[in-house]
Structure formats: C-alpha cells, structure tokens
Amino acid sequence: MTLEPFGARLRRAMDERGPLCVGIDPHASLLAEWGLNDDVAGLERFSRTVVEATAGRVALLKPQSAFFERFGSRGIAVLEKTVQEARAAGALVVMDAKRGDIGSTMAAYAESFLHKDAPLFSDALTVSPYLGYGSLAPAVATARESGAGLFVLALTSNPEGGEVQRAVRADGRDVGATMLAHLAAENAGEEPLGSFGAVVGATLGDLSAYDLDINGPLLAPGVGAQGATPADLPRVFGSAARNVVPNVSRGVLRHGPDVVALRDAVDRFAREVRAAVTSV
C-alpha cells in the first residue's frame, strides 16, 4: 500500500512536533565521548539510544549511512534496525546517503532506499544531482510510487560546494538556482507541501538572490555546532523559513548518552526553531 505523500506527512510532523531534524551520526569520536567502543556493539547502542530519546519528539531523524557502512554487513544490519525502530516509534526517516548516478544504477539506488518493501526503506533520501537533474528521474519516480521524498543537494554549507553550485550557466542562472527551479516544478500544485526538497545550508548568510519557495521542504544543516542558530533562519531563508527543517547533530548528540539530557536538548532546539519561524 502506498503511503500518504511524504510532503503531507512531513508538514503534519513539523506542525505537531516542531520542525527539527536530528542526525544519527555515530562517528568514532562521538562514540568515544559517549564511552562506547568504536565497534558494532557501540554503533548499535548509540543508534538505539538516539532513537529512544528523540524519535517521538522530532519531525525527522537522519541516519548518516556512511558511519554504518564502514562496519560492513553488520553495520548495515544495524542501520536497517535503526530505520525500522525509528519509523515504528513515529519518526519520519531521511536516509543521508547522497546517492547520485544514471540509468539502471540510479534506479537500483532508488529501489534500495525508496521502494516500500526494501529493508532500508526510508521516508526520504538525500541525492546528488550533479550528473544532471534528469539523472534523478528513477528516484523521483520511485519516490512518487511509494509516497516517499527526496532532498536534493542545492546550496550546501561546505565551502567547496560553491565551485559547482554557484557556477553560472549559459542562461545566466547558476547551478544551485537551477536545482531549486527543478524542485519547484516537481512540487507544483502539491498541498500542503511537496515531497521534493532541497538541502540548503543555514550558514550561507543572505540567500535573497535565490527563490527558495519551492513548495517543498528545505533541509538546513549548520544549526548548532557549525555556528548557525535558530534565530538566523528567517534572515537566511526569508518567507520560505516556514518550510525549513534545521538539521542538528552534534548540538544534540553531545548531550548523550543520557536520554533525559538528549530529550532536553531536542526540546530546547525545537522551541527555539518554532519561535523563530512562526514569526515569518
């Protein structure tokens, strides 16, 4: 059975729980801070604790696939369990895998993460469009069929991203703006929110030159440890701030492994984000 479209489910979660995404990023240094070994047992304990503490309080949970893949098949098994437990607890899951390829290979990536019967089925997937936006067509099609969504890299917060994303095309529009325009077309007419979002860094400063109102969600890394604050969101995103889902990882995760401390951190960020964006 096809799910209700991701955009509608996300809009409801944002309104009910607050527009916050928490990353599940079990890198070695964070496992050590939690007093866990850098092994599969530590990976599982970390992931289960994050899900237990946050799944019922956030709009999105975002496991970073790479930190699980580094342990091979046993790490992937933990990732499967993490996704399933997070969704069972009521969270929407965006798999941060940044996949991008062409043809049958892109279709296989889409089937891995977006097909409703896949072991790693997630509510949304991060994808890279830099083989051309059209290369994402298999992922768009599979997402639509399953009621899932995509978050497309558009204006990322890493300094290196500008050499591609700010490159100007022959028509005078830069690449990042082109990706935003493609997403606006995907989301045209969708209510209350389209399912095809963009990744746009919260640390980028004034983005008034870009049309961020794509009728879809904007996943915004950079809040917390990278320096952006919830109060910055209206300035960076303007009227589109109502559709921003700030991604916070270390700003929350550094409070673990204490479940109560993790929940307090999530609740604090959620309140601050809600207060900032509801004034827009």
XYZ file of C-alpha atoms in Angstrom:
280
model
C 0.000 0.000 0.000
C 1.351 3.415 -0.999
C 1.882 5.834 1.849
C 0.394 9.284 2.056
C 2.853 11.590 0.218
C 5.977 12.414 2.185
C 5.364 16.166 1.985
C 1.969 15.857 3.658
C 3.328 13.582 6.366
C 6.283 15.889 6.966
C 4.103 19.010 7.168
C 1.989 17.331 9.824
C 5.041 16.202 11.791
C 6.551 19.699 11.621
C 3.321 21.269 12.873
C 2.813 18.744 15.667
C 6.392 18.183 16.864
C 8.250 21.222 15.655
C 10.414 21.465 12.518
C 13.593 19.756 13.658
C 15.787 17.046 12.154
C 18.301 15.212 14.336
C 21.166 13.409 12.665
C 22.259 9.964 13.763
C 25.993 10.339 13.160
C 27.924 7.641 15.043
C 31.435 8.666 14.096
C 34.338 7.348 16.119
C 34.991 10.486 18.186
C 31.355 10.756 19.251
C 31.204 7.095 20.220
C 34.280 7.730 22.385
C 32.615 10.763 24.010
C 29.721 8.505 24.932
C 32.108 5.959 26.464
C 31.371 3.447 23.699
C 33.769 1.334 21.692
C 34.193 2.031 18.001
C 32.652 -1.274 17.014
C 29.303 -2.748 16.016
C 28.147 -3.028 19.631
C 28.918 0.656 20.209
C 27.200 1.561 16.956
C 24.050 -0.299 17.958
C 23.970 1.145 21.477
C 24.452 4.674 20.173
C 21.780 4.410 17.490
C 19.216 2.777 19.750
C 19.739 5.457 22.406
C 19.242 8.291 19.906
C 16.058 6.689 18.606
C 14.744 6.077 22.127
C 15.446 9.649 23.187
C 14.318 11.572 20.106
C 12.016 9.621 17.766
C 8.825 10.857 19.390
C 9.966 14.478 19.567
C 11.287 15.459 16.129
C 9.950 15.769 12.608
C 12.844 13.837 11.088
C 15.649 11.508 12.068
C 18.569 11.371 9.640
C 20.971 8.442 9.891
C 24.221 9.040 8.006
C 24.704 5.839 6.049
C 28.500 6.118 5.822
C 29.001 5.700 9.564
C 27.155 2.380 9.378
C 28.644 1.210 6.085
C 32.174 1.383 7.493
C 31.382 -1.719 9.584
C 30.341 -3.745 6.552
C 27.356 -6.069 6.578
C 26.988 -5.948 10.364
C 26.836 -2.158 10.244
C 24.197 -2.265 7.521
C 22.173 -4.638 9.699
C 22.281 -2.058 12.497
C 21.213 0.629 10.025
C 18.224 -1.474 8.938
C 17.197 -1.945 12.549
C 17.689 1.754 13.323
C 15.453 2.835 10.446
C 12.766 0.313 11.332
C 12.778 1.203 15.040
C 12.715 4.932 14.327
C 9.748 4.614 11.982
C 7.950 2.284 14.399
C 8.390 4.945 17.085
C 6.659 7.501 14.876
C 9.581 9.399 13.378
C 10.000 10.089 9.698
C 13.412 8.938 8.487
C 15.556 10.587 5.843
C 18.462 8.409 4.802
C 21.549 10.565 4.348
C 23.301 8.630 1.603
C 23.696 11.354 -1.072
C 23.321 8.881 -3.911
C 23.700 10.020 -7.493
C 24.170 8.047 -10.704
C 22.486 7.389 -14.036
C 20.024 4.956 -15.545
C 19.716 1.497 -14.061
C 22.244 2.290 -11.318
C 20.198 5.240 -10.076
C 17.121 3.032 -10.271
C 18.856 0.445 -8.095
C 19.777 3.076 -5.513
C 16.173 4.232 -5.508
C 14.934 0.683 -5.055
C 17.340 0.195 -2.135
C 16.077 3.149 -0.118
C 12.702 4.205 -1.532
C 10.873 1.020 -2.516
C 8.222 0.321 0.099
C 9.343 -3.309 0.535
C 13.087 -2.637 0.789
C 14.816 -3.496 4.099
C 16.272 0.023 4.181
C 13.060 1.789 3.106
C 13.174 5.362 4.336
C 10.650 8.168 4.113
C 13.139 10.244 2.128
C 16.639 10.049 0.676
C 19.345 12.660 0.109
C 20.557 12.662 -3.505
C 23.183 14.437 -5.579
C 22.011 15.967 -8.899
C 25.450 16.738 -10.295
C 25.212 14.237 -13.123
C 22.346 16.457 -14.257
C 18.970 16.816 -12.599
C 17.441 14.437 -15.144
C 19.649 11.630 -13.819
C 17.439 11.628 -10.711
C 14.329 10.620 -12.689
C 14.336 6.990 -11.434
C 14.493 8.204 -7.818
C 11.725 10.734 -8.419
C 9.527 8.034 -9.960
C 10.139 5.511 -7.171
C 9.540 8.160 -4.509
C 6.222 9.117 -6.071
C 5.140 5.470 -6.293
C 5.998 4.797 -2.635
C 4.849 8.067 -1.069
C 8.469 8.900 -0.226
C 10.519 12.029 -0.860
C 13.923 13.333 -1.878
C 16.249 16.006 -0.571
C 18.391 17.266 -3.441
C 21.743 18.952 -2.793
C 21.265 22.529 -3.966
C 23.199 25.091 -1.881
C 25.287 23.175 0.620
C 27.130 24.627 3.595
C 30.591 23.216 2.786
C 32.936 25.859 1.310
C 33.869 23.644 -1.647
C 30.273 23.420 -2.809
C 30.290 26.892 -4.302
C 32.621 25.985 -7.163
C 29.852 23.827 -8.618
C 26.646 25.222 -7.129
C 27.430 28.891 -7.818
C 28.774 28.232 -11.330
C 26.785 30.304 -13.853
C 25.120 28.586 -16.778
C 24.787 29.961 -20.293
C 21.295 31.240 -19.440
C 22.715 33.399 -16.622
C 21.291 31.296 -13.806
C 23.659 29.453 -11.510
C 23.517 25.722 -10.886
C 22.038 25.951 -7.385
C 19.181 28.139 -8.622
C 18.602 25.679 -11.461
C 18.170 22.821 -8.995
C 15.712 24.877 -6.961
C 13.700 25.595 -10.104
C 13.542 21.880 -10.959
C 12.239 21.128 -7.467
C 9.624 23.864 -7.656
C 8.365 22.223 -10.837
C 8.213 18.802 -9.136
C 6.164 20.280 -6.274
C 3.802 22.416 -8.352
C 0.233 22.156 -7.118
C 1.030 19.860 -4.182
C -0.720 20.563 -0.881
C 0.043 21.157 1.926
C 3.710 20.614 0.949
C 5.526 18.928 -1.907
C 7.690 15.868 -1.316
C 10.814 17.010 -3.161
C 13.056 19.159 -1.004
C 16.401 20.879 -1.224
C 19.446 20.820 1.020
C 20.329 24.459 1.736
C 22.901 25.391 4.359
C 21.814 27.548 7.269
C 25.314 29.055 7.436
C 25.227 30.647 3.963
C 24.001 34.066 5.024
C 21.798 36.171 2.753
C 20.136 33.977 0.118
C 17.679 36.596 -1.088
C 19.016 36.182 -4.639
C 17.513 32.678 -4.710
C 13.873 31.654 -4.921
C 13.697 29.226 -2.013
C 9.923 28.995 -2.081
C 9.854 25.654 -3.905
C 6.646 24.439 -2.197
C 8.790 21.750 -0.625
C 10.908 21.265 2.492
C 14.350 22.786 2.925
C 16.711 20.586 4.920
C 19.119 23.027 6.544
C 22.386 21.733 8.003
C 24.570 24.045 10.026
C 22.468 24.812 13.107
C 24.330 24.186 16.339
C 27.983 23.151 16.204
C 28.557 24.707 12.751
C 27.579 28.129 14.040
C 24.067 28.919 12.811
C 21.297 29.466 15.345
C 17.511 29.110 15.093
C 17.269 32.914 15.191
C 19.237 33.057 11.911
C 16.618 31.095 9.950
C 14.295 33.990 8.974
C 17.254 36.075 7.813
C 18.713 33.274 5.685
C 15.504 31.752 4.304
C 13.067 34.666 4.299
C 9.446 33.722 3.666
C 10.494 30.108 2.965
C 11.556 29.702 6.619
C 8.174 28.139 7.370
C 9.269 25.108 5.321
C 12.768 24.793 6.799
C 13.754 21.670 8.722
C 17.004 22.560 10.511
C 19.348 19.633 10.930
C 21.064 19.447 14.303
C 23.538 16.684 15.035
C 26.377 17.412 17.420
C 24.383 20.151 19.167
C 22.048 17.418 20.403
C 24.218 14.307 20.341
C 26.945 15.759 22.560
C 24.454 15.529 25.446
C 24.358 11.717 25.255
C 24.303 9.019 26.341
C 21.947 10.473 28.967
C 18.460 10.051 27.499
C 16.970 12.854 29.581
C 19.726 15.259 28.538
C 19.225 14.331 24.878
C 15.485 14.960 25.164
C 16.043 18.286 26.892
C 18.391 19.383 24.098
C 15.883 18.362 21.419
C 13.038 20.154 23.166
C 15.118 23.315 23.563
C 16.121 23.419 19.887
C 12.548 22.654 18.795
C 11.166 25.529 20.880
C 13.760 27.945 19.545
C 13.166 26.928 15.928
C 9.390 27.124 16.277
C 9.633 30.586 17.846
C 11.938 31.800 15.075
C 9.960 30.557 12.081
C 6.412 31.238 13.304
C 7.135 34.962 13.190
C 7.758 34.794 9.421
